[in-house]
Amino acid sequence: MAFGLLNTVLEKSETLLGSDHASVVSMNLFVALLGACIVLGHLLEETRWMNESITALIIGSCTGIVILLISGGKSSRILVFSEDLFFIYLLPPIIFNAGFQVKKKQFFRNFMTIMLFGAIGTLISFAIISLGAMHFFEKMNIGDLTISDYLAIGAIFSATDSVCTLQVLNKDDTPLLYSLVFGEGVVNDATSVVLFNAIQRFDLTHINSTIVMEFAGNFFSLFILSTALGVAAGLLSAFTIKKLYFGKIKHSTDREVALMMLIAYLSYMLAELFHLSSILTVFFCGITMSHYTWHNVTEKSKVTTKHTFAALSFLAEIFIFLYVGMDALDIEKWDVVRNSPGQSIGVSAILLGLILLGRAAFVFPLSFLSNLTKSSPDEKIDWKKQVTIWWAGLMRGAVSMALAYNQFTTSGHTKLLGNAIMITSTITVVLFSTVVFGLLTKPLVKHLQPPSNKPSTPTSSFTETLLNRDGDGSYIENHEPLHRTQGQSDYILDHPITLAMFWNTPSRAIHHYWRKFDNAVMRRTFGGRGVSTVVPGSPIDTSVQQLWIEDVEDKEQHGEP
Amino acid sequence: MAFGLLNTVLEKSETLLGSDHASVVSMNLFVALLGACIVLGHLLEETRWMNESITALIIGSCTGIVILLISGGKSSRILVFSEDLFFIYLLPPIIFNAGFQVKKKQFFRNFMTIMLFGAIGTLISFAIISLGAMHFFEKMNIGDLTISDYLAIGAIFSATDSVCTLQVLNKDDTPLLYSLVFGEGVVNDATSVVLFNAIQRFDLTHINSTIVMEFAGNFFSLFILSTALGVAAGLLSAFTIKKLYFGKIKHSTDREVALMMLIAYLSYMLAELFHLSSILTVFFCGITMSHYTWHNVTEKSKVTTKHTFAALSFLAEIFIFLYVGMDALDIEKWDVVRNSPGQSIGVSAILLGLILLGRAAFVFPLSFLSNLTKSSPDEKIDWKKQVTIWWAGLMRGAVSMALAYNQFTTSGHTKLLGNAIMITSTITVVLFSTVVFGLLTKPLVKHLQPPSNKPSTPTSSFTETLLNRDGDGSYIENHEPLHRTQGQSDYILDHPITLAMFWNTPSRAIHHYWRKFDNAVMRRTFGGRGVSTVVPGSPIDTSVQQLWIEDVEDKEQHGEP
């Protein structure tokens, strides 16, 4: 459907190409494509290989080809990539949502390890890629690249894109791994951007110890100030909402939601104002908000904010991948490098190699270091987890693209060979790593981290039905699993819940606990018949179960016991 | 707080006035002011006179004065008003939300009356204001105004802004009145914009019957096609979500919410693409989505979409009033008219008079016509309601401003006396009508439509506590009102609910009904003790009550029995 529309729309756009109208046309097309990505991504969800990022990337490329053919080879783009669009509108919701949805308990428990991977690891990877690029590219005769360019290349290709892996990892089956990959991904993004900005600001042609010291001082003060600003903004929102107690009056949910959105955005803009790292600020603002503000708002505000931020982040991610896919085919960029395809492929291959190496060079040693400090075997990172973490950071995405554009296209597309090669190589690396590494991720993760088959399996089918239905009551008439427990004893604590149960399948364990508790309460209250006697479809029945679900989900979401 | 920030920020902005940085500063300031408006608007909620629009307008003006003083009289604006910003980003969420939250039952029951007021009434008002302006202004020597200008003036000042009144009217106490004012407001906006566009498109210097016929045909085809597109987009979203059945899988809520946002925006952009009335399209898309799509999504999607759209609309409204307040003091606009203050005041006064007259000229006759077709006295519009409807449409707001900018500032602020006077008069009319008429609205509505004091008052305190708490469970431990019913009979239908109860306080009546029903069900199920015996604080207790609340609210929201 979207492609039928595309044709009509593009024909129209050629006849009516006033600049205003053209932008209306391209916005229509883009919105329709975003919708198509969601629908197709959903339809492909079941397959073993695909995920939403790859779907969007492929749809973007196909659209690019179609536009290229229709426009007679002139252009494949319907929107001009703007750094502002990316850094002001698309990145903040993604990073904020990452902070807002993070499992705080896991995040803070593994705080040191995450910081080790995210900050120190990124610096190691940056150093290896920069030095490697300097070593190889100087021999390849690809135009004048300054020392700043080489350092920028290191920062550009240190910025991982762990969205793909996160779509595959199960946060209930492997909470440690999930939190490490998730946390590292965000801290890594922030570190790369801070590094990149520091490189652009300092004159690094003559490196001496003073400059290195200043550089390091700048880097760490940025890190600390940005975090502090984010935490302060989060606390301000919590204080305002708690103090004013919006819940008392009508329309309070709308006000609370509006205020949370505003303060989140304000934290981002304030960081920009004070030249701090807005990514880091908005991430810690998200964490603080979910930890303090979220508990002071109404139930409806909780549901609304949780899902609104997730939906906006989801849209922004798809938007980015769709754009990258479409932009990859822009003919102008390939014009300059057309005469030297070997060089371009060589550069891309070297960069991919350096990425693999740079990541291996910190994941395995730092995991070893981290394991030295842990006593419990559950907290140690075994080699399968190490490989998964290594793999999860191999994808390169929109952050790399945005930084590369910033460094190598000062005024539109430059005609300099060096810059042109770096842009096309970045595109190649992003496409290759996202599609090829991305497609291999699902099978690899399944192989390394097989889904757990724990004794609670009979319960889990019911739990999953409920949870997957996302709080809607329509599955609830299925009472079979409830009857299944009738033979067991119904008193609380007669089947103590082991720590291992919580560890491996926290949601199931909690649900298990809740059902027992409810049975016991209802037995005492209503005459010893337990939950299974509730009239199917009656308000009590569905609402009690809904309470379980919400409780279980909130616990999962916010990582509190 | 916001003003302390303002000072620091502005000092900073003067030293660092790079254009990028300046825009970051103004965005920070604007976001902080929006937050201040929400907080102050909340604090002033209790007072008899204020509402959020007036608060935002006053905060905007004060900010304007402060900026004017700091910048030494150069400028009072931190954002340049852009029609695109208004028509693409601010208006769609407001109008879509209006459609999404409309009480459909009331809306469709009064459809003919609403259309009569919204379409025919606006045309009458347009004719009177245009003719009156032509009659008076030609004698006043205020520069060259063409016939198109006079017609545009009619369209500009026919566009009402009923937000103020709606904040005061209670949709439960006066459902008929609320739906009339609400529906008329939206149809009126659409009619004015369609009219305005038609005026700009046609050459109206030589009016003859052919042109009038063409004009009318254009107007009505726009009306019908726009409505059809909106309904089609809404149905598409319902079909997609129902067919794909997102609810089955994980993260379905995020996808559903994202898809609903996308399709709503797509309907708006498609209307722009085909040169239809995007306001009308997005309004009917909202109605269709709340009628069909909303019932096919998960519970969490329902809560999320309802409150997200409301919050976005709320933010957009405050943004507009804040901007209008700030823009009103822009010194440049007042420069030209400074030498002829009498003329400017005269024009504003005449326009205000014409607005009062133009509205009276259709509200009272059309109400009389509408009453002829109704048999039940409940459906008739008595004179108090007529006065309220007349008053509700006297405020002029952002739509008038945007249209006036479009007509009278072709390239920045024109230096022509006629245009300058029209712009300043529009600002004067908008400020005066919003602040003066707006401040009088609460007392007037209270006088004309006193809040009902019906026998259900003892129940209402409990209901209101629950409803006002917006679904949060924290008030629920107060069981007093439940005990109060123990003396009464608990069977269903032994106290038939009168129509008058539903009419005056539908939420209370429904709640009453629900409590009876629940008591009876629980009695049968759990051994005859009814709700009041539930263990306080147990999951069943809170969740049953929460179900009531949600049910009552949803019914109110979507007007279904």
Short mmCIF file of N, CA and C in Angstrom, two decimals, chain A residues 9 21 24-25 27-28 31-32 34-35 38-39 42-43 45 52 240 244-249 252-255 257-259 262 265-266 269-270 272-275 297-300 303-304 307-308 310-311 314-315 468-472 514 517-518 522 525-526 529 535 539-540 543-544 547 553, chain B residues 9 12 21 24-25 27-28 31-32 34-35 38-39 42-43 45 52 240 244-250 252-255 257-259 262 265-266 269-270 272-273 275 297-300 303-304 307-308 310-311 314-315 468-472 514 518 522 525-526 529 535 539-540 543-544 547 553:
data_model
loop_
_atom_site.label_atom_id
_atom_site.label_comp_id
_atom_site.label_asym_id
_atom_site.label_seq_id
_atom_site.Cartn_x
_atom_site.Cartn_y
_atom_site.Cartn_z
N VAL A 9 2.31 9.77 -5.10
CA VAL A 9 2.80 10.96 -4.42
C VAL A 9 4.00 11.54 -5.15
N HIS A 21 5.37 22.63 -0.96
CA HIS A 21 4.61 21.43 -1.27
C HIS A 21 5.50 20.20 -1.25
N VAL A 24 5.81 18.96 2.17
CA VAL A 24 4.59 18.27 2.60
C VAL A 24 4.58 16.85 2.04
N VAL A 25 4.94 16.73 0.75
CA VAL A 25 4.98 15.42 0.12
C VAL A 25 5.94 14.51 0.86
N MET A 27 7.09 14.71 3.87
CA MET A 27 6.65 14.36 5.22
C MET A 27 5.58 13.28 5.18
N ASN A 28 4.65 13.41 4.23
CA ASN A 28 3.63 12.37 4.06
C ASN A 28 4.26 11.01 3.83
N VAL A 31 6.04 9.67 6.95
CA VAL A 31 5.12 9.18 7.98
C VAL A 31 4.51 7.85 7.54
N ALA A 32 4.13 7.75 6.25
CA ALA A 32 3.56 6.50 5.75
C ALA A 32 4.59 5.38 5.85
N LEU A 34 7.07 5.17 7.99
CA LEU A 34 7.22 4.81 9.41
C LEU A 34 6.12 3.83 9.80
N GLY A 35 4.89 4.13 9.36
CA GLY A 35 3.78 3.22 9.65
C GLY A 35 4.03 1.85 9.04
N ILE A 38 6.46 -0.17 11.10
CA ILE A 38 5.89 -0.75 12.31
C ILE A 38 5.09 -2.00 11.94
N VAL A 39 4.26 -1.88 10.89
CA VAL A 39 3.41 -3.01 10.51
C VAL A 39 4.26 -4.18 10.03
N HIS A 42 6.28 -5.75 12.72
CA HIS A 42 5.42 -6.62 13.53
C HIS A 42 5.20 -7.96 12.85
N LEU A 43 4.95 -7.91 11.54
CA LEU A 43 4.68 -9.16 10.82
C LEU A 43 5.92 -10.05 10.79
N GLU A 45 8.20 -10.14 13.11
CA GLU A 45 8.62 -10.38 14.50
C GLU A 45 8.88 -11.87 14.77
N GLU A 52 13.28 -4.96 14.12
CA GLU A 52 12.70 -3.73 13.57
C GLU A 52 13.74 -2.82 12.91
N THR A 240 8.55 19.22 42.54
CA THR A 240 7.40 20.02 42.09
C THR A 240 6.11 19.22 42.18
N LEU A 244 3.21 20.10 44.85
CA LEU A 244 1.94 20.64 44.36
C LEU A 244 0.82 19.62 44.51
N TYR A 245 1.20 18.35 44.57
CA TYR A 245 0.23 17.28 44.70
C TYR A 245 -0.88 17.41 43.68
N PHE A 246 -0.49 17.30 42.44
CA PHE A 246 -1.42 17.42 41.34
C PHE A 246 -2.60 16.46 41.46
N GLY A 247 -2.34 15.29 42.03
CA GLY A 247 -3.35 14.24 42.07
C GLY A 247 -4.68 14.69 42.65
N LYS A 248 -4.67 15.79 43.40
CA LYS A 248 -5.90 16.21 44.05
C LYS A 248 -6.98 16.67 43.09
N ILE A 249 -6.58 17.22 41.97
CA ILE A 249 -7.55 17.93 41.15
C ILE A 249 -7.82 17.23 39.82
N SER A 252 -5.39 16.03 36.49
CA SER A 252 -4.06 16.05 37.05
C SER A 252 -3.10 15.20 36.22
N THR A 253 -3.61 14.09 35.67
CA THR A 253 -2.73 13.24 34.87
C THR A 253 -2.14 14.00 33.70
N ASP A 254 -2.97 14.76 33.00
CA ASP A 254 -2.47 15.50 31.84
C ASP A 254 -1.38 16.48 32.26
N ARG A 255 -1.60 17.14 33.40
CA ARG A 255 -0.61 18.10 33.87
C ARG A 255 0.69 17.42 34.27
N VAL A 257 1.85 14.56 33.25
CA VAL A 257 2.54 14.06 32.06
C VAL A 257 3.22 15.21 31.33
N ALA A 258 2.48 16.32 31.17
CA ALA A 258 3.05 17.47 30.47
C ALA A 258 4.28 17.99 31.19
N LEU A 259 4.20 18.06 32.51
CA LEU A 259 5.32 18.60 33.28
C LEU A 259 6.53 17.67 33.21
N LEU A 262 8.12 18.22 29.86
CA LEU A 262 8.79 19.51 29.81
C LEU A 262 10.12 19.48 30.56
N TYR A 265 12.76 17.55 28.76
CA TYR A 265 13.30 18.29 27.64
C TYR A 265 14.16 19.46 28.12
N LEU A 266 13.71 20.07 29.21
CA LEU A 266 14.46 21.19 29.77
C LEU A 266 15.86 20.74 30.19
N MET A 269 17.94 20.64 27.14
CA MET A 269 18.28 21.95 26.59
C MET A 269 19.24 22.71 27.51
N LEU A 270 19.09 22.53 28.82
CA LEU A 270 20.02 23.20 29.74
C LEU A 270 21.44 22.67 29.54
N GLU A 272 22.63 21.56 26.80
CA GLU A 272 23.12 22.18 25.57
C GLU A 272 23.57 23.62 25.86
N LEU A 273 22.79 24.29 26.67
CA LEU A 273 23.08 25.69 26.99
C LEU A 273 24.44 25.83 27.67
N PHE A 274 24.70 24.93 28.63
CA PHE A 274 25.96 25.03 29.37
C PHE A 274 27.08 24.21 28.72
N HIS A 275 26.86 23.79 27.48
CA HIS A 275 27.86 23.02 26.74
C HIS A 275 28.28 21.75 27.48
N VAL A 297 3.25 10.24 41.15
CA VAL A 297 2.17 10.62 40.24
C VAL A 297 1.03 9.60 40.34
N THR A 298 -0.08 9.91 39.68
CA THR A 298 -1.23 9.00 39.72
C THR A 298 -0.93 7.73 38.92
N GLU A 299 -1.75 6.71 39.16
CA GLU A 299 -1.57 5.44 38.44
C GLU A 299 -1.61 5.66 36.93
N LYS A 300 -2.55 6.50 36.51
CA LYS A 300 -2.70 6.71 35.07
C LYS A 300 -1.50 7.43 34.50
N VAL A 303 1.21 4.74 33.94
CA VAL A 303 1.03 3.98 32.70
C VAL A 303 1.32 4.86 31.50
N THR A 304 0.77 6.09 31.52
CA THR A 304 0.91 6.97 30.36
C THR A 304 2.37 7.31 30.09
N HIS A 307 4.51 4.29 28.76
CA HIS A 307 4.28 3.87 27.38
C HIS A 307 4.49 4.99 26.38
N THR A 308 4.25 6.24 26.79
CA THR A 308 4.49 7.33 25.86
C THR A 308 5.98 7.47 25.56
N ALA A 310 8.21 5.20 25.83
CA ALA A 310 8.65 4.05 25.06
C ALA A 310 8.23 4.18 23.61
N ALA A 311 7.01 4.66 23.38
CA ALA A 311 6.52 4.77 22.00
C ALA A 311 7.30 5.83 21.23
N PHE A 314 10.68 4.45 20.41
CA PHE A 314 10.51 3.45 19.36
C PHE A 314 10.39 4.14 17.99
N LEU A 315 9.56 5.19 17.93
CA LEU A 315 9.39 5.92 16.68
C LEU A 315 10.70 6.56 16.24
N ASN A 468 1.77 -11.01 28.11
CA ASN A 468 1.86 -10.63 26.71
C ASN A 468 0.62 -9.87 26.26
N ARG A 469 -0.49 -10.19 26.91
CA ARG A 469 -1.72 -9.49 26.55
C ARG A 469 -1.66 -8.05 27.03
N ASP A 470 -0.61 -7.73 27.79
CA ASP A 470 -0.32 -6.34 28.13
C ASP A 470 -1.44 -5.69 28.93
N GLY A 471 -1.97 -6.42 29.89
CA GLY A 471 -2.90 -5.79 30.79
C GLY A 471 -4.34 -5.79 30.33
N ASP A 472 -4.58 -6.22 29.14
CA ASP A 472 -5.94 -6.30 28.67
C ASP A 472 -6.59 -7.53 29.28
N TRP A 514 2.29 -14.16 44.33
CA TRP A 514 1.06 -13.40 44.40
C TRP A 514 -0.16 -14.30 44.37
N PHE A 517 -0.65 -15.84 47.65
CA PHE A 517 -1.12 -14.87 48.62
C PHE A 517 -2.60 -14.57 48.42
N ASP A 518 -2.97 -14.36 47.18
CA ASP A 518 -4.36 -14.04 46.89
C ASP A 518 -5.29 -15.17 47.26
N MET A 522 -8.24 -14.63 49.86
CA MET A 522 -9.62 -14.80 49.44
C MET A 522 -10.28 -15.94 50.20
N THR A 525 -11.21 -14.60 53.45
CA THR A 525 -12.24 -13.57 53.37
C THR A 525 -13.59 -14.12 52.93
N PHE A 526 -13.55 -14.99 51.93
CA PHE A 526 -14.82 -15.34 51.29
C PHE A 526 -15.21 -16.80 51.51
N ARG A 529 -12.77 -20.79 49.32
CA ARG A 529 -12.83 -21.43 48.01
C ARG A 529 -11.71 -21.00 47.07
N VAL A 535 -16.55 -16.01 39.86
CA VAL A 535 -17.38 -16.10 38.66
C VAL A 535 -16.59 -15.57 37.46
N PRO A 539 -16.35 -8.57 37.67
CA PRO A 539 -15.36 -7.51 37.88
C PRO A 539 -14.23 -7.90 38.81
N ILE A 540 -14.56 -8.60 39.87
CA ILE A 540 -13.54 -8.95 40.84
C ILE A 540 -12.48 -9.83 40.21
N SER A 543 -10.31 -7.97 37.73
CA SER A 543 -9.52 -6.89 38.30
C SER A 543 -8.42 -7.41 39.22
N VAL A 544 -8.70 -8.48 39.93
CA VAL A 544 -7.66 -9.04 40.77
C VAL A 544 -6.50 -9.49 39.90
N LEU A 547 -4.53 -6.69 38.65
CA LEU A 547 -3.65 -6.15 39.67
C LEU A 547 -2.35 -6.93 39.72
N GLU A 553 4.44 -6.33 36.52
CA GLU A 553 5.11 -5.54 35.49
C GLU A 553 5.82 -4.35 36.09
N VAL B 9 19.85 33.74 32.19
CA VAL B 9 19.87 33.25 30.82
C VAL B 9 20.00 34.39 29.84
N LYS B 12 23.40 35.90 29.80
CA LYS B 12 24.25 34.99 29.05
C LYS B 12 24.03 35.18 27.55
N HIS B 21 23.33 29.50 19.44
CA HIS B 21 23.25 29.57 20.88
C HIS B 21 22.02 30.36 21.32
N VAL B 24 19.10 28.17 21.33
CA VAL B 24 19.10 27.27 22.49
C VAL B 24 18.62 28.02 23.73
N VAL B 25 19.10 29.26 23.89
CA VAL B 25 18.67 30.06 25.03
C VAL B 25 17.17 30.27 25.01
N MET B 27 14.88 28.55 23.51
CA MET B 27 14.13 27.33 23.74
C MET B 27 14.10 26.98 25.22
N ASN B 28 15.24 27.14 25.89
CA ASN B 28 15.30 26.91 27.33
C ASN B 28 14.30 27.78 28.06
N VAL B 31 10.70 26.69 27.37
CA VAL B 31 10.32 25.46 28.07
C VAL B 31 10.14 25.74 29.55
N ALA B 32 11.03 26.54 30.13
CA ALA B 32 10.91 26.88 31.55
C ALA B 32 9.63 27.66 31.80
N LEU B 34 6.86 27.52 30.03
CA LEU B 34 5.74 26.58 29.91
C LEU B 34 5.53 25.85 31.23
N GLY B 35 6.66 25.38 31.82
CA GLY B 35 6.57 24.71 33.12
C GLY B 35 5.99 25.65 34.16
N ILE B 38 2.25 25.93 33.85
CA ILE B 38 1.50 24.79 34.39
C ILE B 38 1.43 24.90 35.91
N VAL B 39 2.58 25.19 36.53
CA VAL B 39 2.62 25.24 37.99
C VAL B 39 1.75 26.38 38.51
N HIS B 42 -1.89 25.85 37.96
CA HIS B 42 -2.40 24.91 38.96
C HIS B 42 -2.66 25.61 40.29
N LEU B 43 -1.72 26.47 40.69
CA LEU B 43 -1.87 27.15 41.97
C LEU B 43 -3.06 28.12 41.95
N GLU B 45 -5.74 27.68 40.15
CA GLU B 45 -6.93 26.91 39.80
C GLU B 45 -8.10 27.19 40.74
N GLU B 52 -6.10 28.68 32.89
CA GLU B 52 -4.74 28.50 32.39
C GLU B 52 -4.40 29.42 31.22
N THR B 240 -6.10 -1.70 10.71
CA THR B 240 -4.74 -2.21 10.85
C THR B 240 -4.54 -2.85 12.22
N LEU B 244 -3.99 -6.83 12.65
CA LEU B 244 -2.68 -7.34 13.08
C LEU B 244 -2.74 -7.89 14.50
N TYR B 245 -3.72 -7.42 15.24
CA TYR B 245 -3.88 -7.86 16.61
C TYR B 245 -2.58 -7.73 17.40
N PHE B 246 -2.15 -6.51 17.53
CA PHE B 246 -0.91 -6.23 18.22
C PHE B 246 -0.90 -6.80 19.64
N GLY B 247 -2.08 -6.80 20.26
CA GLY B 247 -2.15 -7.18 21.67
C GLY B 247 -1.49 -8.51 21.99
N LYS B 248 -1.29 -9.34 20.97
CA LYS B 248 -0.76 -10.68 21.22
C LYS B 248 0.67 -10.67 21.73
N ILE B 249 1.45 -9.69 21.29
CA ILE B 249 2.89 -9.78 21.51
C ILE B 249 3.41 -8.75 22.49
N LYS B 250 4.68 -8.88 22.82
CA LYS B 250 5.33 -7.96 23.74
C LYS B 250 5.41 -6.56 23.13
N SER B 252 3.33 -4.46 22.73
CA SER B 252 2.27 -4.10 21.79
C SER B 252 1.74 -2.71 22.08
N THR B 253 1.70 -2.32 23.35
CA THR B 253 1.18 -1.00 23.68
C THR B 253 1.99 0.09 22.99
N ASP B 254 3.32 -0.03 23.05
CA ASP B 254 4.15 0.99 22.43
C ASP B 254 3.87 1.09 20.94
N ARG B 255 3.72 -0.07 20.32
CA ARG B 255 3.45 -0.07 18.87
C ARG B 255 2.11 0.52 18.54
N VAL B 257 0.36 2.65 20.29
CA VAL B 257 0.39 4.09 20.54
C VAL B 257 1.12 4.80 19.41
N ALA B 258 2.27 4.24 19.02
CA ALA B 258 3.06 4.85 17.94
C ALA B 258 2.25 4.89 16.65
N LEU B 259 1.56 3.79 16.35
CA LEU B 259 0.79 3.73 15.11
C LEU B 259 -0.37 4.71 15.12
N LEU B 262 1.03 8.13 14.50
CA LEU B 262 1.45 8.27 13.10
C LEU B 262 0.26 8.48 12.19
N TYR B 265 -1.29 11.87 12.52
CA TYR B 265 -0.48 12.89 11.87
C TYR B 265 -0.55 12.75 10.35
N LEU B 266 -0.60 11.49 9.89
CA LEU B 266 -0.70 11.25 8.45
C LEU B 266 -1.97 11.85 7.89
N MET B 269 -1.38 15.46 7.41
CA MET B 269 -0.48 15.80 6.32
C MET B 269 -1.11 15.48 4.96
N LEU B 270 -1.91 14.41 4.90
CA LEU B 270 -2.58 14.08 3.63
C LEU B 270 -3.56 15.19 3.25
N GLU B 272 -3.25 18.29 4.01
CA GLU B 272 -2.42 19.38 3.50
C GLU B 272 -2.01 19.10 2.06
N LEU B 273 -1.66 17.83 1.83
CA LEU B 273 -1.18 17.45 0.50
C LEU B 273 -2.25 17.69 -0.56
N HIS B 275 -4.68 19.73 -0.37
CA HIS B 275 -5.25 21.07 -0.20
C HIS B 275 -6.65 21.03 0.38
N VAL B 297 -7.61 -1.69 21.10
CA VAL B 297 -6.24 -1.71 21.66
C VAL B 297 -6.27 -2.21 23.10
N THR B 298 -5.08 -2.42 23.65
CA THR B 298 -5.00 -2.92 25.02
C THR B 298 -5.44 -1.84 26.02
N GLU B 299 -5.72 -2.27 27.23
CA GLU B 299 -6.13 -1.33 28.27
C GLU B 299 -5.10 -0.23 28.45
N LYS B 300 -3.83 -0.64 28.45
CA LYS B 300 -2.78 0.35 28.69
C LYS B 300 -2.68 1.34 27.54
N VAL B 303 -5.44 3.97 28.16
CA VAL B 303 -5.05 4.99 29.13
C VAL B 303 -3.98 5.90 28.53
N THR B 304 -2.97 5.28 27.88
CA THR B 304 -1.85 6.06 27.36
C THR B 304 -2.29 7.04 26.30
N HIS B 307 -4.46 10.03 27.69
CA HIS B 307 -3.77 11.07 28.45
C HIS B 307 -2.64 11.72 27.66
N THR B 308 -2.02 10.97 26.75
CA THR B 308 -0.96 11.58 25.95
C THR B 308 -1.53 12.66 25.04
N ALA B 310 -4.26 14.27 25.42
CA ALA B 310 -4.73 15.39 26.24
C ALA B 310 -3.56 16.25 26.69
N ALA B 311 -2.45 15.60 27.10
CA ALA B 311 -1.30 16.36 27.60
C ALA B 311 -0.67 17.18 26.47
N PHE B 314 -2.89 20.12 25.73
CA PHE B 314 -2.74 21.06 26.84
C PHE B 314 -1.47 21.90 26.67
N LEU B 315 -0.36 21.22 26.37
CA LEU B 315 0.91 21.93 26.16
C LEU B 315 0.82 22.90 24.98
N ASN B 468 -11.42 12.26 41.51
CA ASN B 468 -10.42 13.32 41.49
C ASN B 468 -9.02 12.78 41.69
N ARG B 469 -8.96 11.69 42.45
CA ARG B 469 -7.65 11.10 42.67
C ARG B 469 -7.14 10.44 41.40
N ASP B 470 -8.01 10.40 40.38
CA ASP B 470 -7.59 10.01 39.04
C ASP B 470 -7.10 8.58 38.98
N GLY B 471 -7.80 7.70 39.68
CA GLY B 471 -7.48 6.29 39.52
C GLY B 471 -6.40 5.79 40.44
N ASP B 472 -5.79 6.66 41.19
CA ASP B 472 -4.79 6.19 42.14
C ASP B 472 -5.51 5.59 43.34
N TRP B 514 -23.17 0.90 39.76
CA TRP B 514 -22.10 -0.09 39.83
C TRP B 514 -21.93 -0.64 41.23
N ASP B 518 -22.11 -4.49 42.10
CA ASP B 518 -20.98 -5.22 42.67
C ASP B 518 -21.36 -5.87 43.99
N MET B 522 -21.03 -9.81 44.57
CA MET B 522 -20.13 -10.34 45.61
C MET B 522 -20.92 -11.10 46.66
N THR B 525 -21.60 -14.40 45.29
CA THR B 525 -20.39 -15.20 45.09
C THR B 525 -19.72 -15.60 46.39
N PHE B 526 -19.64 -14.65 47.31
CA PHE B 526 -18.78 -14.90 48.47
C PHE B 526 -19.54 -15.02 49.78
N ARG B 529 -21.94 -10.99 52.10
CA ARG B 529 -21.52 -9.90 52.95
C ARG B 529 -21.31 -8.57 52.21
N VAL B 535 -11.51 -7.02 53.14
CA VAL B 535 -10.40 -6.59 54.00
C VAL B 535 -9.79 -5.30 53.46
N PRO B 539 -5.85 -6.70 47.83
CA PRO B 539 -5.87 -6.45 46.40
C PRO B 539 -7.29 -6.37 45.82
N ILE B 540 -8.17 -7.21 46.30
CA ILE B 540 -9.52 -7.24 45.73
C ILE B 540 -10.21 -5.91 45.96
N SER B 543 -8.79 -3.10 43.84
CA SER B 543 -8.91 -3.29 42.40
C SER B 543 -10.36 -3.20 41.95
N VAL B 544 -11.28 -3.68 42.78
CA VAL B 544 -12.68 -3.56 42.41
C VAL B 544 -13.04 -2.09 42.30
N LEU B 547 -11.68 -0.56 39.29
CA LEU B 547 -12.44 -0.92 38.11
C LEU B 547 -13.65 0.00 37.95
N GLU B 553 -15.10 6.48 34.37
CA GLU B 553 -14.39 7.50 33.60
C GLU B 553 -14.47 7.23 32.11
#
